[in-house]
mmCIF file of C-alpha atoms and ligand atoms in Angstrom:
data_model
loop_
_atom_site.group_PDB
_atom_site.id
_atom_site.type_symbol
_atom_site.label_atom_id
_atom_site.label_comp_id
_atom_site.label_asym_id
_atom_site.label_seq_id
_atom_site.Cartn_x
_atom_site.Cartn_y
_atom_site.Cartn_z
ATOM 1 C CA UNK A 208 73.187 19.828 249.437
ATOM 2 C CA UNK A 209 71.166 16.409 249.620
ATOM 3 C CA UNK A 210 67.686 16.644 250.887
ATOM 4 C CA UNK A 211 68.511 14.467 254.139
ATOM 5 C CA UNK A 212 71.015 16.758 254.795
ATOM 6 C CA UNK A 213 69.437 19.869 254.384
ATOM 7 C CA UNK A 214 66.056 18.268 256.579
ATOM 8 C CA UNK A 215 68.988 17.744 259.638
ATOM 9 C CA UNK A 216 70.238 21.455 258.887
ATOM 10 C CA UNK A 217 66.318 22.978 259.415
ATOM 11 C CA UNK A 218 65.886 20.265 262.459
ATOM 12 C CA UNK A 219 69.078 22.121 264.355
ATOM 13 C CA UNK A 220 67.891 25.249 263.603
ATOM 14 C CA UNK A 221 63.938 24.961 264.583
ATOM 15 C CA UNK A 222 64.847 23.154 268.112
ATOM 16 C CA UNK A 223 64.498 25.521 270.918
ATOM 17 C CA UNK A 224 67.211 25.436 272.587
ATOM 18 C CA UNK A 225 69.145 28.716 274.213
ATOM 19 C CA UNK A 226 71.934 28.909 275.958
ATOM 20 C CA UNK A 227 71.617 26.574 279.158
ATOM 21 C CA UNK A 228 69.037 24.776 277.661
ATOM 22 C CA UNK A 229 70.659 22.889 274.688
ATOM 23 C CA UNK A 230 69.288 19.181 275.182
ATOM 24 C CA UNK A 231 66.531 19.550 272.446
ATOM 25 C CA UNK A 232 69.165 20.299 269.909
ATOM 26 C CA UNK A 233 71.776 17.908 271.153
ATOM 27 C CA UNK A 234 69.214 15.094 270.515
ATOM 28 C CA UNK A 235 69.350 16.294 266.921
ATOM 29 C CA UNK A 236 73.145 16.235 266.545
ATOM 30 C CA UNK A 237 73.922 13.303 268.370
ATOM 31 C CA UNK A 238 71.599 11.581 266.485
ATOM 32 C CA UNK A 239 73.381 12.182 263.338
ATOM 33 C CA UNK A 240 76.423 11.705 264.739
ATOM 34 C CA UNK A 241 75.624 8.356 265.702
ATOM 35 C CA UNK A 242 75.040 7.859 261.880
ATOM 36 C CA UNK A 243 78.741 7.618 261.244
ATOM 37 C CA UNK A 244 81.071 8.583 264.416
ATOM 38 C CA UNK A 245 83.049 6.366 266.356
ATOM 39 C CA UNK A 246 81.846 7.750 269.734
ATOM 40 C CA UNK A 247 79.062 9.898 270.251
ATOM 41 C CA UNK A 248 79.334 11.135 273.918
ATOM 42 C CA UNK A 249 77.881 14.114 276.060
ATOM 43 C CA UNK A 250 79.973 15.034 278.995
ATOM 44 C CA UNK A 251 78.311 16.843 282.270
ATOM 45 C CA UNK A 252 78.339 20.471 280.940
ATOM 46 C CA UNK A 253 76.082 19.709 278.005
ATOM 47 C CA UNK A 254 78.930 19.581 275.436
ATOM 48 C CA UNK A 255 78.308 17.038 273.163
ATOM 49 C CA UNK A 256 81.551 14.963 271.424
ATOM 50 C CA UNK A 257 81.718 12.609 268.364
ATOM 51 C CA UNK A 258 84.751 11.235 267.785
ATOM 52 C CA UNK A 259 86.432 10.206 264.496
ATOM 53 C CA UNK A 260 89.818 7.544 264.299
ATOM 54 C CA UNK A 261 90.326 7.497 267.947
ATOM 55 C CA UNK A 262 93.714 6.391 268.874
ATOM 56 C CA UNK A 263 94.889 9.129 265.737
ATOM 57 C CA UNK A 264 97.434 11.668 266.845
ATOM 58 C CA UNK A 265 97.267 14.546 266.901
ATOM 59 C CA UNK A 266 93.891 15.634 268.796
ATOM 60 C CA UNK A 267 92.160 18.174 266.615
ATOM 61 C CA UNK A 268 89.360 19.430 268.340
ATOM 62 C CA UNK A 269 86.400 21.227 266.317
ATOM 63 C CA UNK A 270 84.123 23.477 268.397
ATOM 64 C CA UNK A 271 81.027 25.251 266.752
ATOM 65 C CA UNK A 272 78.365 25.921 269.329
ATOM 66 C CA UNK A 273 74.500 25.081 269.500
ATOM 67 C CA UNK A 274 72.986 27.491 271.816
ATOM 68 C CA UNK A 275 71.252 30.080 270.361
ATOM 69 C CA UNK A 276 69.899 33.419 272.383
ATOM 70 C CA UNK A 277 66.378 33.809 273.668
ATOM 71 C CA UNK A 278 64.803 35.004 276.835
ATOM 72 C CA UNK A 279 63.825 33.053 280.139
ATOM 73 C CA UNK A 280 60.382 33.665 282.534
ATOM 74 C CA UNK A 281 61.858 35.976 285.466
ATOM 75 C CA UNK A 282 58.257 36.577 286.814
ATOM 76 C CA UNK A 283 54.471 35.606 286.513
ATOM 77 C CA UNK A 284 52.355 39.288 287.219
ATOM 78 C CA UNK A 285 48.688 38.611 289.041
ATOM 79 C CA UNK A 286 47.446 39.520 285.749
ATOM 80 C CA UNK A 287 49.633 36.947 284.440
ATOM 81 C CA UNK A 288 51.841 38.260 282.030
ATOM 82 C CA UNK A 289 55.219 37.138 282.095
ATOM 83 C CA UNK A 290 58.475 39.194 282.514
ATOM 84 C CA UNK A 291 61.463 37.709 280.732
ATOM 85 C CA UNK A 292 65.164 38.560 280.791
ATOM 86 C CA UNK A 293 67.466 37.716 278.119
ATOM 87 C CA UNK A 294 69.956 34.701 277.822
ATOM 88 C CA UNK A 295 72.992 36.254 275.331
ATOM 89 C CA UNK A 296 72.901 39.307 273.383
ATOM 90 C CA UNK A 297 69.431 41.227 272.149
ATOM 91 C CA UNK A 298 68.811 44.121 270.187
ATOM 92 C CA UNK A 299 65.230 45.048 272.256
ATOM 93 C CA UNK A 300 64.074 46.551 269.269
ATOM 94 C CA UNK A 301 63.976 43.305 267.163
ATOM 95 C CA UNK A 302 62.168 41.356 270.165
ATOM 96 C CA UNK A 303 58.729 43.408 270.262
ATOM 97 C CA UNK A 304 55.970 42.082 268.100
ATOM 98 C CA UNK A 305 57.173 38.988 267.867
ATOM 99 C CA UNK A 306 55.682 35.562 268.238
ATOM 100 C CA UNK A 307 57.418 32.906 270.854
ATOM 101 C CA UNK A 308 57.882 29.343 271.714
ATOM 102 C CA UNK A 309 57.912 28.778 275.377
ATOM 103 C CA UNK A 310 59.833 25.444 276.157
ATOM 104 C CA UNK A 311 58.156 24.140 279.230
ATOM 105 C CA UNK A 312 58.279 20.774 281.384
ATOM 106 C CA UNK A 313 54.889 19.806 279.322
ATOM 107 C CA UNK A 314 55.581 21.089 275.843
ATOM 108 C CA UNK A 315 55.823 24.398 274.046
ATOM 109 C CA UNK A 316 53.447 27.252 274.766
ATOM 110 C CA UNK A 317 52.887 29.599 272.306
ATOM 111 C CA UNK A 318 52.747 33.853 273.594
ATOM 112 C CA UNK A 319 53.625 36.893 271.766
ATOM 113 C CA UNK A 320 55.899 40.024 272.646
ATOM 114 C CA UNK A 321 53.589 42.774 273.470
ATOM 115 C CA UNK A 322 53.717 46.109 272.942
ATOM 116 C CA UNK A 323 51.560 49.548 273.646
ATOM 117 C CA UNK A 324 50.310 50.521 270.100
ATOM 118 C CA UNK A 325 51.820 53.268 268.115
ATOM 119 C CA UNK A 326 48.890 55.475 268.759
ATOM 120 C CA UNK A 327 48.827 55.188 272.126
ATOM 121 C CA UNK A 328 51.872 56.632 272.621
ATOM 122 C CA UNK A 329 53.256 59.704 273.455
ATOM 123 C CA UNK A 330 55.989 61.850 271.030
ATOM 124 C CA UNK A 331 58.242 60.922 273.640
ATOM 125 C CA UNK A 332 57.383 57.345 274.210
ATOM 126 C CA UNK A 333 57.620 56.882 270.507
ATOM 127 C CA UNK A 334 61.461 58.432 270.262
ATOM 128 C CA UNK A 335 62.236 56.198 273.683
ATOM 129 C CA UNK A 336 64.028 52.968 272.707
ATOM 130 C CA UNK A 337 62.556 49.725 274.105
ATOM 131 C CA UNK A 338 64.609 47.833 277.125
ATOM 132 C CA UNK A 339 64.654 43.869 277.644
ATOM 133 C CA UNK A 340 62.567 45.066 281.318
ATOM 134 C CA UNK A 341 59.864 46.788 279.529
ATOM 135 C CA UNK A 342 59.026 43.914 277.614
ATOM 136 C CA UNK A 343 56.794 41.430 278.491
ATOM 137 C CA UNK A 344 54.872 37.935 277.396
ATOM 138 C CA UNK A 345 51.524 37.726 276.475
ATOM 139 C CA UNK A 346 49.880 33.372 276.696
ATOM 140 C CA UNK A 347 46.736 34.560 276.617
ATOM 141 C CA UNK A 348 46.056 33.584 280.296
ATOM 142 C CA UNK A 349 43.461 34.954 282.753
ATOM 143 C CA UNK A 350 45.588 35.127 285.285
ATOM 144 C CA UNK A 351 48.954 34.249 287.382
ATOM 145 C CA UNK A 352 47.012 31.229 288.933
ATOM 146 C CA UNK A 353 46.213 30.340 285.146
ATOM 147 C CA UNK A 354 50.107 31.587 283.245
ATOM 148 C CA UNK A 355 51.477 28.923 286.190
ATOM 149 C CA UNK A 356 49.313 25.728 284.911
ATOM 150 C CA UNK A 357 51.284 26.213 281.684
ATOM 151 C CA UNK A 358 54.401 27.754 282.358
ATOM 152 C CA UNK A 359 57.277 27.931 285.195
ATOM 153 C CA UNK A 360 59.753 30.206 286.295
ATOM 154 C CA UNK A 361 62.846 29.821 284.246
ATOM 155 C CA UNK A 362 61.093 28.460 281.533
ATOM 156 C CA UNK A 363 62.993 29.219 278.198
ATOM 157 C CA UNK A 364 62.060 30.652 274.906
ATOM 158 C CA UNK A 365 62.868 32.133 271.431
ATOM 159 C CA UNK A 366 61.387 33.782 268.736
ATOM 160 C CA UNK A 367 58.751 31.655 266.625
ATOM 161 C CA UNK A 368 60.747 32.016 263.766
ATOM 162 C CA UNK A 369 61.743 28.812 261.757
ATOM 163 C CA UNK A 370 64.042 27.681 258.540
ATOM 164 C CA UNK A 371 63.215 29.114 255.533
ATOM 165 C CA UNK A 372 64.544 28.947 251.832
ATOM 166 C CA UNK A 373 65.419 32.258 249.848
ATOM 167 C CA UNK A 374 66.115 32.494 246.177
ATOM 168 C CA UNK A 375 69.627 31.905 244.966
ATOM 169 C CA UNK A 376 70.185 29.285 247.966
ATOM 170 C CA UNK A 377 70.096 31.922 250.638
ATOM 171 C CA UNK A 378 68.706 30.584 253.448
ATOM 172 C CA UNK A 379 67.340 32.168 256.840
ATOM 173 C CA UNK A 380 66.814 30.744 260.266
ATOM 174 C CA UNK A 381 66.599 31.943 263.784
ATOM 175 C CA UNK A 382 69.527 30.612 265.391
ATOM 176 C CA UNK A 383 71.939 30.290 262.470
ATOM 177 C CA UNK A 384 74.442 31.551 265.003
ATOM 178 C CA UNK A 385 76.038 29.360 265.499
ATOM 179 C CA UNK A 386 73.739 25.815 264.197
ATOM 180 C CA UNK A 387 75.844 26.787 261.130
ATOM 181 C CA UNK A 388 78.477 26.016 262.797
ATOM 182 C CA UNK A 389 77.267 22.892 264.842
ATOM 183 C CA UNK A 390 76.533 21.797 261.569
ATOM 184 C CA UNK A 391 79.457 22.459 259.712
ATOM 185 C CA UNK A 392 81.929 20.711 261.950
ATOM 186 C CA UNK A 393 80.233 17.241 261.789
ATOM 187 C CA UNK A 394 79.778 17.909 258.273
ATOM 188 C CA UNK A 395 83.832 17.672 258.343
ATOM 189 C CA UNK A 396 84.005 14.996 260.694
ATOM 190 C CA UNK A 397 81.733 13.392 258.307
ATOM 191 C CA UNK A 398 83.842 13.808 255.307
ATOM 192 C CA UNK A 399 86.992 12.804 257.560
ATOM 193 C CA UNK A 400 85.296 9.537 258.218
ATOM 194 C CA UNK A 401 85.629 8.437 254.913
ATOM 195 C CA UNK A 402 89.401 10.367 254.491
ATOM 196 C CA UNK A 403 92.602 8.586 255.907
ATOM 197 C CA UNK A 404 93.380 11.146 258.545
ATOM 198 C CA UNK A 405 96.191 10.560 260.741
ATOM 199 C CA UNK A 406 94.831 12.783 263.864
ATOM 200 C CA UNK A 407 92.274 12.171 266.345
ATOM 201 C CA UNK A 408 89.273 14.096 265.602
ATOM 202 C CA UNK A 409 86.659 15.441 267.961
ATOM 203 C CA UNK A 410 83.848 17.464 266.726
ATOM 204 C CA UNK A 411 82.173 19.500 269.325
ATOM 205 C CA UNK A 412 79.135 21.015 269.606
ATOM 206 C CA UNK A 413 79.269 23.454 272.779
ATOM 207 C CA UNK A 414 76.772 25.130 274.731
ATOM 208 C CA UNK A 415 76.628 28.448 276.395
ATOM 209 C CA UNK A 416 78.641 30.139 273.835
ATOM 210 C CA UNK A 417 76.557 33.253 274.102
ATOM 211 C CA UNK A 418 76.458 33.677 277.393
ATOM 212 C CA UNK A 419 80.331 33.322 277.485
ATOM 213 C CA UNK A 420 82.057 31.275 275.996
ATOM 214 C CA UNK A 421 81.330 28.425 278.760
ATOM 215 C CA UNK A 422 80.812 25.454 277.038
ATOM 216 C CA UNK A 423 84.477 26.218 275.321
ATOM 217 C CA UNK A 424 86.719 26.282 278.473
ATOM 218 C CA UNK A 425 85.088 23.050 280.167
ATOM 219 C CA UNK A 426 85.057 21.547 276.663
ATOM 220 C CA UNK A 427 88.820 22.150 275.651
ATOM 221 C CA UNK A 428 89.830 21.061 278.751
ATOM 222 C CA UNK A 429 88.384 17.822 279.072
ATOM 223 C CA UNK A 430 89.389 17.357 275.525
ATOM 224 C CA UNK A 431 92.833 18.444 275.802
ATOM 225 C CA UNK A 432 93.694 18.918 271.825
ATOM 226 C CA UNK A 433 96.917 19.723 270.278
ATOM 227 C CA UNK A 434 94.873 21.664 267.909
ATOM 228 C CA UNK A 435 91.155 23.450 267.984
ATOM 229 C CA UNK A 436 89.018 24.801 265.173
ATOM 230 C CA UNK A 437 86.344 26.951 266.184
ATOM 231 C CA UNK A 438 83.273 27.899 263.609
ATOM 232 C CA UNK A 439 81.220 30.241 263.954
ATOM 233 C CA UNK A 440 79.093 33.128 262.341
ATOM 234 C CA UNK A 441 80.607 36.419 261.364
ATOM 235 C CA UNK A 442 79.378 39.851 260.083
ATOM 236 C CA UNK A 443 78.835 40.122 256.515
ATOM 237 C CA UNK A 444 79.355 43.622 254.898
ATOM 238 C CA UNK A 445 77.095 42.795 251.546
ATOM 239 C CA UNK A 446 74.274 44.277 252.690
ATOM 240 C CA UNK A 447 72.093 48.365 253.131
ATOM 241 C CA UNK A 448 73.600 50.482 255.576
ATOM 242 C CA UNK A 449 77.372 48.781 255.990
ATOM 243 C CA UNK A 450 79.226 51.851 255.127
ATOM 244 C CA UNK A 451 80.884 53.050 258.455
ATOM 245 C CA UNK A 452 81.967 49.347 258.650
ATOM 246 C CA UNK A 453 83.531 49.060 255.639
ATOM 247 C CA UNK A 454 86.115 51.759 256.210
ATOM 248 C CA UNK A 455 87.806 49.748 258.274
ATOM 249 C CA UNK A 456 86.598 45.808 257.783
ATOM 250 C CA UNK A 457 87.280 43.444 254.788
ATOM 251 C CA UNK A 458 84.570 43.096 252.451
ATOM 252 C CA UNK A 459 82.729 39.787 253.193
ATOM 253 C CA UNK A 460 79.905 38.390 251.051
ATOM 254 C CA UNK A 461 77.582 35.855 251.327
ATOM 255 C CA UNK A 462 78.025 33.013 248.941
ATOM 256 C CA UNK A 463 82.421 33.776 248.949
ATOM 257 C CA UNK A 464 83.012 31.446 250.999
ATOM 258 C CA UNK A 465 84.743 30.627 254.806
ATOM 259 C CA UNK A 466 86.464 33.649 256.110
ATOM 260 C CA UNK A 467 89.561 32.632 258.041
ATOM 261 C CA UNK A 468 90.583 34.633 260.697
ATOM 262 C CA UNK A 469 93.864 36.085 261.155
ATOM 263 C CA UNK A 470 95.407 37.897 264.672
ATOM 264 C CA UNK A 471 96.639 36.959 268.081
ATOM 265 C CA UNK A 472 93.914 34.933 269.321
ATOM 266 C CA UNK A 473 95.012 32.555 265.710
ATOM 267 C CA UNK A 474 98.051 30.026 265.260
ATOM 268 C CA UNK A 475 99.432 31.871 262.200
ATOM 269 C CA UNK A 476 100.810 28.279 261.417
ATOM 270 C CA UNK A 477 97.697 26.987 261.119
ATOM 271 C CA UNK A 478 95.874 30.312 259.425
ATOM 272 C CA UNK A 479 98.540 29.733 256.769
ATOM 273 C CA UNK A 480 97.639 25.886 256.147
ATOM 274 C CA UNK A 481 93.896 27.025 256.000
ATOM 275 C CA UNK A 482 94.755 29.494 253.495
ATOM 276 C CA UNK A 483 96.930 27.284 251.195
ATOM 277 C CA UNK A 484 94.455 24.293 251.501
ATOM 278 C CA UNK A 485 91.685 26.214 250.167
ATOM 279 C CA UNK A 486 93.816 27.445 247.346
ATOM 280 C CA UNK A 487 94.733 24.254 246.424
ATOM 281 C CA UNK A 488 91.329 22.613 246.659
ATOM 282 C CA UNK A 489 90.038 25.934 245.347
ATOM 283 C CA UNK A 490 87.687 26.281 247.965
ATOM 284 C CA UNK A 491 86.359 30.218 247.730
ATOM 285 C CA UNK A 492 87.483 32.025 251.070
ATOM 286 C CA UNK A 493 87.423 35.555 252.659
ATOM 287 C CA UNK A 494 89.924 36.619 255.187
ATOM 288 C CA UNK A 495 89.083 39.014 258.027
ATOM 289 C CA UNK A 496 91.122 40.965 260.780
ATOM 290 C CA UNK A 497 91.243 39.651 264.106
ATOM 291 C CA UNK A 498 93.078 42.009 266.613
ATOM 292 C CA UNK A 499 92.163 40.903 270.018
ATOM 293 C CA UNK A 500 90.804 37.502 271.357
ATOM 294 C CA UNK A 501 87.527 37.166 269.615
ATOM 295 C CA UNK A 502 84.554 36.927 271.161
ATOM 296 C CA UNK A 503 84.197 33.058 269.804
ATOM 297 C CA UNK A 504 85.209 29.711 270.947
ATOM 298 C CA UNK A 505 88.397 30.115 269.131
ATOM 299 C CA UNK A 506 89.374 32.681 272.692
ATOM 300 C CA UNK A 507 88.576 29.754 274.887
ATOM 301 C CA UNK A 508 90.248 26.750 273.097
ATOM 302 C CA UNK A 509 93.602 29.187 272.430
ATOM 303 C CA UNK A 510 94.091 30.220 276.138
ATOM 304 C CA UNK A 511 93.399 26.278 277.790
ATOM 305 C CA UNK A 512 96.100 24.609 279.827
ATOM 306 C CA UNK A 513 99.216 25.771 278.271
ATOM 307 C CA UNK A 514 98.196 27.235 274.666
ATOM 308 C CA UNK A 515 96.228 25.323 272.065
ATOM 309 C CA UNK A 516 96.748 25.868 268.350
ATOM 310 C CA UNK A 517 93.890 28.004 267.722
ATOM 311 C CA UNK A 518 91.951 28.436 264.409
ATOM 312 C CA UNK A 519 88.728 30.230 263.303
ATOM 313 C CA UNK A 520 86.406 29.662 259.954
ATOM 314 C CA UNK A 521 83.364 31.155 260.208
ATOM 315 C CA UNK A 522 80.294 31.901 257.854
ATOM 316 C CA UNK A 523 79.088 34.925 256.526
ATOM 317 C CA UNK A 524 75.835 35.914 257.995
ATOM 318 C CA UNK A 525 73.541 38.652 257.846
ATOM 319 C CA UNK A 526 71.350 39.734 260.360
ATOM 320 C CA UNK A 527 72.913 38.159 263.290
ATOM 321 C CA UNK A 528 70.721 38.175 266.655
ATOM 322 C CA UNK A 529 67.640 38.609 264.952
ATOM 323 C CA UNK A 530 64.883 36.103 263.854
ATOM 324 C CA UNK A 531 66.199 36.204 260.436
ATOM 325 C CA UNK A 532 70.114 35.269 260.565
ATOM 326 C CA UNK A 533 70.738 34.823 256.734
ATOM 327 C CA UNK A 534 73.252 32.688 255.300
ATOM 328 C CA UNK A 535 74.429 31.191 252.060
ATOM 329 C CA UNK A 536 74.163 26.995 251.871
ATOM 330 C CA UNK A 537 77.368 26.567 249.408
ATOM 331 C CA UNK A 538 79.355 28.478 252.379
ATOM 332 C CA UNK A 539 78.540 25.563 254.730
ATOM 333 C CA UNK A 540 79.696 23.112 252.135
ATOM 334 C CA UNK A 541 82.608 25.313 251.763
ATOM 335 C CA UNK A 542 84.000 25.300 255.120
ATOM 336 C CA UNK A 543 83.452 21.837 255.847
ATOM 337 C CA UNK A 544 85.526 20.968 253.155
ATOM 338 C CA UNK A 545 87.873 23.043 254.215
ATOM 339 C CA UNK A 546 88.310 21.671 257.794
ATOM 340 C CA UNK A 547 88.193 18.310 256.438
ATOM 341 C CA UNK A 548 90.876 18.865 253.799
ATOM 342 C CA UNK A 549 93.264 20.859 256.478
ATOM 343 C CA UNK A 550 92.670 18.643 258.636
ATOM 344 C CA UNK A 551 93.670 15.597 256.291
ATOM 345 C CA UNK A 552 97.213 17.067 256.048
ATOM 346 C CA UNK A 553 97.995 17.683 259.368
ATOM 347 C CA UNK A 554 100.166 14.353 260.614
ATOM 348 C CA UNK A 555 101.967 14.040 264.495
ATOM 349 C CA UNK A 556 105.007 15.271 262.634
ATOM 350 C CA UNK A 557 103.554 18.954 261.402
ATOM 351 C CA UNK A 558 104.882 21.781 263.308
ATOM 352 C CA UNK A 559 102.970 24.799 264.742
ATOM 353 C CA UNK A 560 104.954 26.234 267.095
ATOM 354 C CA UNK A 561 104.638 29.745 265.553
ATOM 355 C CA UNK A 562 107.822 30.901 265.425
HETATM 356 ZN ZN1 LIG B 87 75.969 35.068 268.844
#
């Protein structure tokens, strides 16, 4: 991966920007998108569309989401601490001790995640696991009067936890899920710029993912695509502890490429083209089980309108919902080639009714 390219990767991942407050990180994509798209729009929900050969049939929509999780100011105390709830999915456990980045009106305020030290505990307190409540946000202020000259209720904010470059080009970020996948599909609408695709191509970066798939169902519909591609994040089993999982999930390893989903909630017309377009580009990939409507865009796009041909790539990750999502860079470069190259052989003409 170039070094401009890899500098617009770590800008996605260190804006602050959880779900229902994406604009920080749309300014990033859009403005790469502008680089090479033939439209560049955002539409009222915060979804934000480029558009490749417009006037191409048929629509193929790409969906990868840019929220990220993180917490939001419930409540100022007189002493003033703030109380935060949480915006997606958190493991408590991971949020104490950390440092933040409070997004406010007038710039970011910085806090930490307190907690009562170990040896002020009691044996029970220490067995006791945390809860999002019990939590609370440390700005170093004197007081409420003092917390409310810098920050506001509703104010977001995430982990202070930034891009950062393993050995072996592993790399680690905090919101990974899913900026890889932001990234990834205008990575492929990048490469289809340049390809002679016959369909219309919308990449789409969507918000509120985590929060339920919300972005997706206003997105799709406006849209209105023959076709969608969701990418996301998935589980990868390479690492301590995976065990229980493995008994009944396919091996998947960072650095082996996309890992193409296969179930109900997938077009098994389309799963097959995925498959033999990364065989014949020989594109490493991983497959993995999908038995129910995921819990990705891929649900969303599949069940708008009338039925949408529904795919799902995603990237192994490690770590998800923590600071330190971990991913490999040659599976990004992997799975946009393999959207790009599907999506070059798709013409109005290929048929995916599935049976
Ligand atoms: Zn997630």
């Amino acid at each position: 991966m170039n070094k401009k390219t890899k500098q617009f990767l770590a800008d996605l991942i260190n804006s602050i920007s959880p779900s229902g407050y994406e604009a920080p990180v749309a300014k990033v994509w859009k403005a790469e998108a502008e680089t090479f798209a033939d439209t560049v729009s955002t539409d009222t929900h915060g979804n934000s569309h480029a558009v490749i050969n417009p006037g191409g049939s048929p629509r193929v929509m790409f969906a990868g989401h840019y929220d990220e999780i993180g917490f939001q100011i419930s409540y100022i105390d007189e002493k003033g601490f703030l109380w935060i709830q949480a915006l997606g999915g958190w493991d408590p456990q991971i949020a104490q001790g950390q440092r933040v980045q409070i997004s406010t009106k007038k710039g970011i305020i910085k806090g930490v995640i307190g907690k009562v030290a170990i040896h002020m505990q009691t044996p029970e307190q220490r067995k006791k696991v945390s809860q999002i409540k019990d939590l609370w946000v440390d700005i170093g202020a004197k007081d409420r009067k003092d917390a409310e000259k810098m920050v506001e209720i509703g104010d977001p904010l995430v982990i202070d936890s930034g891009f950062m470059e393993m050995a072996n080009d592993i790399i680690v970020g905090r919101a990974f899920d899913d900026r890889a996948g932001a990234f990834v599909i205008l990575e492929a609408a990048r490469q289809l710029s340049k390809l002679n695709p016959k369909a219309e191509i919308h990449a789409v970066a969507t918000v509120q993912e985590e929060i339920g798939l919300r972005g997706a169902i206003t997105a799709t519909y406006g849209v209105d695509p023959d076709i969608g591609i969701a990418v996301d994040v998935t589980f990868s089993t390479d690492h301590p502890n995976m065990a229980d999982m493995m008994k009944c999930e396919n091996k998947i390893e960072l650095g082996k490429g996309p890992v193409i989903a296969r179930g109900p909630n997938i077009n098994a017309k389309l799963f097959d083209l995925l498959v033999k377009t990364a065989k014949a580009e020989k594109i490493p990939y991983q497959i993995s089980a999908a038995p129910r409507g995921t819990g990705t865009d891929a649900n969303a796009i599949q069940l708008n309108r009338s039925g949408v041909v529904a795919g799902l790539v995603s990237i192994p990750l490690r770590y998800m919902h923590s600071p330190c999502e971990t991913i490999h860079l040659k599976d990004l470069e992997a799975t946009a080639k393999l959207l790009a190259k599907t999506v070059e052989k798709i013409t109005p003409r290929t048929n995916f009714v599935p049976f």
